[in-house]
Tab-separated table of C-alpha atoms in Angstrom:
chain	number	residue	atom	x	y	z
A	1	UNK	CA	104.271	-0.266	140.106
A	2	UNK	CA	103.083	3.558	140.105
A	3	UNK	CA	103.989	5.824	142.789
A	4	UNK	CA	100.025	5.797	144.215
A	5	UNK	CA	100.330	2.444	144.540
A	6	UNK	CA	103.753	2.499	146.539
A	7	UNK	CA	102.712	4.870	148.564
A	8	UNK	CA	99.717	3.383	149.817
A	9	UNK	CA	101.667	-0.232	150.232
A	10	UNK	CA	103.963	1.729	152.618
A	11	UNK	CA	101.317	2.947	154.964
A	12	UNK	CA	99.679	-0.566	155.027
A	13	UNK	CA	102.633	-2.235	155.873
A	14	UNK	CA	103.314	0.421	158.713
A	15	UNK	CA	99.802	0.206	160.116
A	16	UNK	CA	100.012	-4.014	159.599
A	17	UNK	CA	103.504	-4.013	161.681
A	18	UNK	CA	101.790	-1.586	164.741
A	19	UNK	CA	104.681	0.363	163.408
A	20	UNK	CA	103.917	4.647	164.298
A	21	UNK	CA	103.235	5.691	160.622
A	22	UNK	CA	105.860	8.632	159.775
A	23	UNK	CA	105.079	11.161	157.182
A	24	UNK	CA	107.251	10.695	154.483
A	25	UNK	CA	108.757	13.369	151.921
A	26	UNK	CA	110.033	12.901	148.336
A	27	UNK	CA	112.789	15.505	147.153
A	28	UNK	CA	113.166	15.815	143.216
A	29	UNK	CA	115.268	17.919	141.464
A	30	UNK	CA	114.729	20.568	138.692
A	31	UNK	CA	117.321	20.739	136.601
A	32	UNK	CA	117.099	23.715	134.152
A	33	UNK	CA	119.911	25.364	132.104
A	34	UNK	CA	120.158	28.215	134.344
A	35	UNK	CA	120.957	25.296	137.434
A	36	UNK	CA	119.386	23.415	139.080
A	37	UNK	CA	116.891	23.874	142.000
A	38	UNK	CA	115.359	20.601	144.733
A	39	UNK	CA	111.583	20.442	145.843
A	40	UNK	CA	110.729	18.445	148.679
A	41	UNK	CA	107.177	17.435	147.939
A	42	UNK	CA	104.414	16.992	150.700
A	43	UNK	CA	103.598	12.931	150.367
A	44	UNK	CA	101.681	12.659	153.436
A	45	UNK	CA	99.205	15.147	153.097
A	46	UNK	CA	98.991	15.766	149.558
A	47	UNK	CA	99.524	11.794	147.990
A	48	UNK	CA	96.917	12.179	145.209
A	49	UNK	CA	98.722	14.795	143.991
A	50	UNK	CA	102.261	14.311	144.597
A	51	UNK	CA	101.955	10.361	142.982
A	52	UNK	CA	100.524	12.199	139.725
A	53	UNK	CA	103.205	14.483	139.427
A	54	UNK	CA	106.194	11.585	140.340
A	55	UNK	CA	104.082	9.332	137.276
A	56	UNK	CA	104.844	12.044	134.634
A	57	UNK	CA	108.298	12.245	135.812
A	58	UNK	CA	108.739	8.372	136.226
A	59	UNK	CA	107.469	8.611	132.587
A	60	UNK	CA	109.866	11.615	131.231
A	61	UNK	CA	107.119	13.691	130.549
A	62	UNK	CA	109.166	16.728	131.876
A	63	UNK	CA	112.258	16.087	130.224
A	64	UNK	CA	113.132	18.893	127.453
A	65	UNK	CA	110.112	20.598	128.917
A	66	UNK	CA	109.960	24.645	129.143
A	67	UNK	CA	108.477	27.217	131.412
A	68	UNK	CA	106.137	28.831	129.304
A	69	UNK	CA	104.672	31.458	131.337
A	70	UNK	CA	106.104	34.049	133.519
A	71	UNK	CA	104.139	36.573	135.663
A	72	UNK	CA	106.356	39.041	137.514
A	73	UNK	CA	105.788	38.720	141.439
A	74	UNK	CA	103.912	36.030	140.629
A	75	UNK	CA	103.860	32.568	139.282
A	76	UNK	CA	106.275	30.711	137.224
A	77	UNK	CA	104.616	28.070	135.074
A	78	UNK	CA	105.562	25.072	133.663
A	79	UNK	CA	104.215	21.383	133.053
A	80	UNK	CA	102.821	22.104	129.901
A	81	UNK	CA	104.778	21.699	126.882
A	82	UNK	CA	108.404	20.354	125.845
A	83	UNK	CA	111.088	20.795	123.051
A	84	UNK	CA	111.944	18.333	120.637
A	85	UNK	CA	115.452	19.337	119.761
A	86	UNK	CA	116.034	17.002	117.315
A	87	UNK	CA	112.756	18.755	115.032
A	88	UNK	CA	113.033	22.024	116.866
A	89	UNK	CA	109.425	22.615	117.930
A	90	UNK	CA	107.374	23.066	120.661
A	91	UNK	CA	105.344	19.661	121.659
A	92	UNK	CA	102.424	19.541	123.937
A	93	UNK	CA	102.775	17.286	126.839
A	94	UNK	CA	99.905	14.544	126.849
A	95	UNK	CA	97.996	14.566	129.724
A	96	UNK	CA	96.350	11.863	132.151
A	97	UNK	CA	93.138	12.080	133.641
A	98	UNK	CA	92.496	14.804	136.187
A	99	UNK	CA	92.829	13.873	139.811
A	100	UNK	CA	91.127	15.257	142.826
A	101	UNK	CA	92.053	18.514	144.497
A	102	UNK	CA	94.081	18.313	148.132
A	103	UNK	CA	94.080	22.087	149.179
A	104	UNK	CA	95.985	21.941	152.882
A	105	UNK	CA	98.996	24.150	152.723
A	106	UNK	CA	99.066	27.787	151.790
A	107	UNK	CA	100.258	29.242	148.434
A	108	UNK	CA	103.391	31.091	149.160
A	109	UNK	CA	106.693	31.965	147.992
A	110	UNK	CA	108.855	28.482	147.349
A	111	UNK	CA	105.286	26.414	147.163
A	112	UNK	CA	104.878	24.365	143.968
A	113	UNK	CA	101.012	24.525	143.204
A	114	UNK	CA	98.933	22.444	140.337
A	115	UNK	CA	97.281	24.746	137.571
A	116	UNK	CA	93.746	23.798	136.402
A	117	UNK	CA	90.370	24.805	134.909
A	118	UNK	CA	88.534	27.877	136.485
A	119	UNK	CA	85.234	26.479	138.239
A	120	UNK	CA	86.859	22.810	138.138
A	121	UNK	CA	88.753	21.735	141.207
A	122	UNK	CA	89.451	18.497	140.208
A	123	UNK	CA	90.811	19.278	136.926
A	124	UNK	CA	94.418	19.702	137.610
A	125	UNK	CA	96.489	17.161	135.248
A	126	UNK	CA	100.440	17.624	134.280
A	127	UNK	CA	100.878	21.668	134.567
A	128	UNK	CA	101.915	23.039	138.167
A	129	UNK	CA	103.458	26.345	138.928
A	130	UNK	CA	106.492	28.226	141.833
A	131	UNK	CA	104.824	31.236	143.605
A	132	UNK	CA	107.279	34.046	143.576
A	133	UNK	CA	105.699	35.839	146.455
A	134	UNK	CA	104.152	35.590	150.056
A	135	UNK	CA	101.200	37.250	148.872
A	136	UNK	CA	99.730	34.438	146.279
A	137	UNK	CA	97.587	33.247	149.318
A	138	UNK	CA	94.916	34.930	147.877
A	139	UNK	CA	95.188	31.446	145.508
A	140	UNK	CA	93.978	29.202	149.249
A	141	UNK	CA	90.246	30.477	148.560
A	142	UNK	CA	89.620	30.755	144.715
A	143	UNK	CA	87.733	27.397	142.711
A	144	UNK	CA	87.861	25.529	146.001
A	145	UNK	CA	91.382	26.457	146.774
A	146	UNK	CA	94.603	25.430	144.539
A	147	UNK	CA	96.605	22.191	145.801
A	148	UNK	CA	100.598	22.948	147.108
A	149	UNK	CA	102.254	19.679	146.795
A	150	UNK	CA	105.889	20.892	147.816
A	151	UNK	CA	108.007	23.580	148.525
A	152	UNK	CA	111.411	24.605	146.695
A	153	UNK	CA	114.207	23.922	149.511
A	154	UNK	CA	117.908	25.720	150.672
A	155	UNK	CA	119.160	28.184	148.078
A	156	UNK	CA	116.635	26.587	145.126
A	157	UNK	CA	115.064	30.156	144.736
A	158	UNK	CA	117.823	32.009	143.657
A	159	UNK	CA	117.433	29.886	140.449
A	160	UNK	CA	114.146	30.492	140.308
A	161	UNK	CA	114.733	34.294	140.955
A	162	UNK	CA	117.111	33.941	137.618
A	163	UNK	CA	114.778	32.212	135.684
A	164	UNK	CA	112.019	35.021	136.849
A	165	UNK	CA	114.293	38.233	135.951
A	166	UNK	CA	114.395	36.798	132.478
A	167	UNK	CA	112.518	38.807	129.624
A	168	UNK	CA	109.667	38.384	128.859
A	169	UNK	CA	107.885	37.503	124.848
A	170	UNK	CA	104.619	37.681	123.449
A	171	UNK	CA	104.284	34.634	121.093
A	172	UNK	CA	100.697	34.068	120.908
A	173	UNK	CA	101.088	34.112	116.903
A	174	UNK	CA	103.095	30.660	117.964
A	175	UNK	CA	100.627	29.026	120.460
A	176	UNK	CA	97.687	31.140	122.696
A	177	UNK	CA	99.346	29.756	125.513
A	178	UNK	CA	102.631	31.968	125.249
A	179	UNK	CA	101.483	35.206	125.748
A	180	UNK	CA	104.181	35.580	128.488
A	181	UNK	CA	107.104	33.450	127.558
A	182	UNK	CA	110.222	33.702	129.433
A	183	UNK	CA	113.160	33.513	127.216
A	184	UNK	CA	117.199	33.602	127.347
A	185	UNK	CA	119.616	35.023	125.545
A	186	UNK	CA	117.581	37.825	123.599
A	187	UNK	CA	117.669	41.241	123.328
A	188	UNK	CA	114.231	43.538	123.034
A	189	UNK	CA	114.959	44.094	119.358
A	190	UNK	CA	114.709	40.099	119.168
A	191	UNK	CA	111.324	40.038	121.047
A	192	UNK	CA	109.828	43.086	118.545
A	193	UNK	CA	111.182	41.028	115.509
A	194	UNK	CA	110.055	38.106	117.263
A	195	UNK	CA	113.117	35.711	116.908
A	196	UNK	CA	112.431	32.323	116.318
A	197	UNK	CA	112.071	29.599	119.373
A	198	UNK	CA	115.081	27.816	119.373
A	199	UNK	CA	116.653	25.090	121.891
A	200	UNK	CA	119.292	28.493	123.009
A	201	UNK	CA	116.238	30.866	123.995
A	202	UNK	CA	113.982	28.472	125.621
A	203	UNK	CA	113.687	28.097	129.526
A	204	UNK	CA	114.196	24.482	128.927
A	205	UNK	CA	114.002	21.846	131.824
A	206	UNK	CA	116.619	19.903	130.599
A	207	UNK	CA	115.225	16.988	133.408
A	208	UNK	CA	113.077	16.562	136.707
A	209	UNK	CA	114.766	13.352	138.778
A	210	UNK	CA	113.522	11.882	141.554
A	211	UNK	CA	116.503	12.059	144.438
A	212	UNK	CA	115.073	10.307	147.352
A	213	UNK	CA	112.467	9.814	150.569
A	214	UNK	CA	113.365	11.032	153.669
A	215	UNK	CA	111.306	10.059	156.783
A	216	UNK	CA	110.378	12.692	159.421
A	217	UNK	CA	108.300	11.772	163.144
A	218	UNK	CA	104.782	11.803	162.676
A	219	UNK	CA	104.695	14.300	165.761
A	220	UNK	CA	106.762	16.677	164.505
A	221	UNK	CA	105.051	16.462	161.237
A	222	UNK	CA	101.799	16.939	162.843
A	223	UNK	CA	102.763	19.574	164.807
A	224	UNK	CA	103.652	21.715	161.605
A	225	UNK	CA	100.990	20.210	159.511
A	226	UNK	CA	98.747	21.792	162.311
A	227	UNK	CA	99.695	25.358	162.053
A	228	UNK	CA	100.147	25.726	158.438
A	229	UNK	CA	96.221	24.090	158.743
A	230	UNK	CA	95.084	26.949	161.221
A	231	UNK	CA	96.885	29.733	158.766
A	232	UNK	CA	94.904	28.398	155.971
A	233	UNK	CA	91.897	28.263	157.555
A	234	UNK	CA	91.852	31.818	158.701
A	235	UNK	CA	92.333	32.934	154.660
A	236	UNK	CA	89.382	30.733	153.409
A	237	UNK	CA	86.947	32.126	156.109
A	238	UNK	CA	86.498	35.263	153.465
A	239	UNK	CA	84.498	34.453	150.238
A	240	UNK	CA	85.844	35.472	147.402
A	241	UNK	CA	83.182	36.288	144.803
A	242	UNK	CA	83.264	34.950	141.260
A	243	UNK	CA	84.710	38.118	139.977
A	244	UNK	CA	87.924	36.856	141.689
A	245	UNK	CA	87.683	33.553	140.424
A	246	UNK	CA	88.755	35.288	137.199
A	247	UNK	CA	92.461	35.356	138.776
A	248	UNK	CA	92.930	31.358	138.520
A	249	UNK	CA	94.924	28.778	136.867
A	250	UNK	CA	93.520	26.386	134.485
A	251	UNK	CA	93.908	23.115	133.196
A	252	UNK	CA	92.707	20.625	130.524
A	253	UNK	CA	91.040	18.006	132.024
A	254	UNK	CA	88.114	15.727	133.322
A	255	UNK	CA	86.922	15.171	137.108
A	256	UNK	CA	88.127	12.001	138.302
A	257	UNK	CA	87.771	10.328	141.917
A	258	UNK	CA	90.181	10.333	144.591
A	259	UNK	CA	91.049	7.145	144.348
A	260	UNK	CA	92.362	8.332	140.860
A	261	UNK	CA	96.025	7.363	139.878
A	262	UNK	CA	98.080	7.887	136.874
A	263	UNK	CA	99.190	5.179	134.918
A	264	UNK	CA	102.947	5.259	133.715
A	265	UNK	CA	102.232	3.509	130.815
A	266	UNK	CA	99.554	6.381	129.680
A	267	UNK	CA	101.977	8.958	129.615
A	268	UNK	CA	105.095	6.502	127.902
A	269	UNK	CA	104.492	8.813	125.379
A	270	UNK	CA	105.121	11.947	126.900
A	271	UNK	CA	104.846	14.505	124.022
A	272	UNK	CA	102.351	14.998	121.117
A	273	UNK	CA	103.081	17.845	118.423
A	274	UNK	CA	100.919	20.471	118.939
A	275	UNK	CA	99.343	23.165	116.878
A	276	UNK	CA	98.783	26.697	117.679
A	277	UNK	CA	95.232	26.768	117.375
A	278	UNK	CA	94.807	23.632	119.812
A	279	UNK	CA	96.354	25.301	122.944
A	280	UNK	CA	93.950	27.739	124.525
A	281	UNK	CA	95.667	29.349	127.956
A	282	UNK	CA	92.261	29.098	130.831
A	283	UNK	CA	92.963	31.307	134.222
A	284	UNK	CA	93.153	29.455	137.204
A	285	UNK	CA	95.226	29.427	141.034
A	286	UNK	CA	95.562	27.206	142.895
A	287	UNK	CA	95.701	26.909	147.092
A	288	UNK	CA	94.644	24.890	150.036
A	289	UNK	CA	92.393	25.783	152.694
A	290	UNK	CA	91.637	23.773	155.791
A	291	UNK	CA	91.883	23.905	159.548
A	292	UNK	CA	90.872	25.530	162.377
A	293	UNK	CA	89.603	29.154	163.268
A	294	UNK	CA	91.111	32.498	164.305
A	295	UNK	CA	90.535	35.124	166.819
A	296	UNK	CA	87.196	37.631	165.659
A	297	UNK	CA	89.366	40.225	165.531
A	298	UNK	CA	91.403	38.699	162.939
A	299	UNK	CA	88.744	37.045	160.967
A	300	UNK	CA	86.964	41.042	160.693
A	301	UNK	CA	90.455	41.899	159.509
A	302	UNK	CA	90.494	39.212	156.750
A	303	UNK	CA	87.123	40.170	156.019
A	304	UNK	CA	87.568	44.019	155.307
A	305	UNK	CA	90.944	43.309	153.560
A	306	UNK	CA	89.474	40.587	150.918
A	307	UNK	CA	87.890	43.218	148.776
A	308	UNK	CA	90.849	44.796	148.467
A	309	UNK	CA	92.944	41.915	147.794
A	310	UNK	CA	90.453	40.697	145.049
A	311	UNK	CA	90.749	44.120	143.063
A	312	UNK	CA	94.327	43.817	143.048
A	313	UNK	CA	95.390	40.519	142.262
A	314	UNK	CA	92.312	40.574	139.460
A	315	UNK	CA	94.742	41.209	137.063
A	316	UNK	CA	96.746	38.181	138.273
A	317	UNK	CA	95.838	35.536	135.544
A	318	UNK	CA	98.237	32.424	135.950
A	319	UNK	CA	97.051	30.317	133.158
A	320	UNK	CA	97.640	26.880	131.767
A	321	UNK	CA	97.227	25.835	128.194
A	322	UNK	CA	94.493	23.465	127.780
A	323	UNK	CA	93.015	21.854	124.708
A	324	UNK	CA	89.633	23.348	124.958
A	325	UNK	CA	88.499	27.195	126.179
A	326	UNK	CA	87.846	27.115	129.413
């Protein structure tokens, strides 16, 4: 049975019993060869989301994967593509179809966020990316806001921070999608000479498990559900014109309804080889915006700040490899 369907069976039962329906939260962990990091993902109020991500790693769609794209004080990026050791090359991950975009919580340091097409909110599919900083929630307001389905929990980001202080190569001769690969154990006369890719310089995510469901009370949950709503809100009061949208994270897929779930059995096959040409990286961000209003004083503040925000994080282009140009 896929997670979607679980998920909903749970809440049925809970509403058939007159039982008070608790929010439930699924913890996974990442575990990378620099250690290993947990992310407690947000079922309640992202489930769409959070059930497509749990199918690709019920399916071992992230196992061997990498982080292929690092943007300092940024994003970290992976979701994409995996090693085959055995052949040693770079495989793209096959994608389902595209589910529908759950913006709610805000995009900020520790948040796990999908990656999809620019202009396409419901096109996020297996790719997701970490904000490194506070200030990604500029990402709440930009192609109808990017969806955070989890945060990374206790000491998890000083992994991440090691995984983000790694160098940095340029291997779009390899695939379009690395122009910002993060990679271990090289020196900057092995990026210039550009070493090959090898199971030792990867960022490899050696596997993503699935660790447990904890239940939490539905007022508490509420409660903080409530203000991280209202702090949203306030951000996606400014409009963002479509020179911003430029900033985004993007993803290869097709609309699909909200009733959409992944099947398991489409992603059995995880990986498909992959050829440079066929992997075109296609800005996008990603963010949720919802809630209630602020005070006018703060909403003018937003307002005259929002220019200045757009000009800076322009250059901020978190992408995600897709199979056709964005």
């Amino acid at each position: 049975m896929g997670y979607a369907s679980k998920l909903a069976g749970c809440f049925t039962l809970a509403t058939l019993l007159g039982v008070g329906l608790h929010s439930h939260a699924t913890t996974v962990q990442f575990q990378t060869v620099l250690g290993d990091f947990e992310v407690e993902l947000y079922d309640e109020k992202t489930p769409i989301t959070t059930a497509n991500f749990l199918e690709y790693v019920e399916a071992g769609a992230y196992t061997d994967s990498i982080f292929h794209r690092l943007d300092n004080d940024f994003i970290l990026q992976g979701g994409g593509f995996a090693f085959d050791i055995e052949n040693s090359q770079i495989e793209r991950i096959i994608q389902n179809d595209s589910i529908k975009n759950e913006p709610f919580f805000s995009n900020t340091r520790g948040t796990i966020a999908m990656a999809k097409l620019p202009g396409q909110p419901n096109s996020a599919t297996s790719q997701w990316f970490i904000n490194l900083e506070d200030s990604n929630d500029f990402l709440d307001s930009i192609d109808g806001g990017f969806t955070v389905f989890g945060k990374v929990t206790g000491e998890g980001m000083d992994i991440v921070d090691d995984i983000a202080a790694l160098k940095i190569g340029d291997y779009r001769a390899t695939n379009s999608a690395f122009k910002e690969l993060p990679l271990r154990n090289v020196s900057n006369s092995d990026l210039n000479n550009k070493v090959p890719l090898t199971e030792d310089n990867l960022m490899l995510i050696k596997n993503i498990m699935v660790l447990g469901t904890t239940t939490a009370s539905s007022a508490s949950s509420t409660s903080s559900s409530s203000s991280s709503s209202s702090a949203i809100n306030a951000s996606s009061s400014v409009n963002f014109n479509n020179s911003t949208s430029s900033s985004s994270i993007s993803s290869s897929d097709t609309s699909v309804s909200s009733s959409s779930s992944v099947s398991s059995s489409s992603t059995s096959s995880a990986i498909a080889s992959v050829s440079s040409s066929s992997v075109v990286p296609a800005p996008s961000n990603s963010g949720g915006s919802s809630g209630g209003g602020g005070s006018a004083s703060w909403l003018m503040l937003v307002a005259l700040l929002s220019a200045g925000i757009a000009r800076r994080m322009g250059s901020k282009k978190p992408l995600q490899a897709t199979t056709a140009a964005p």
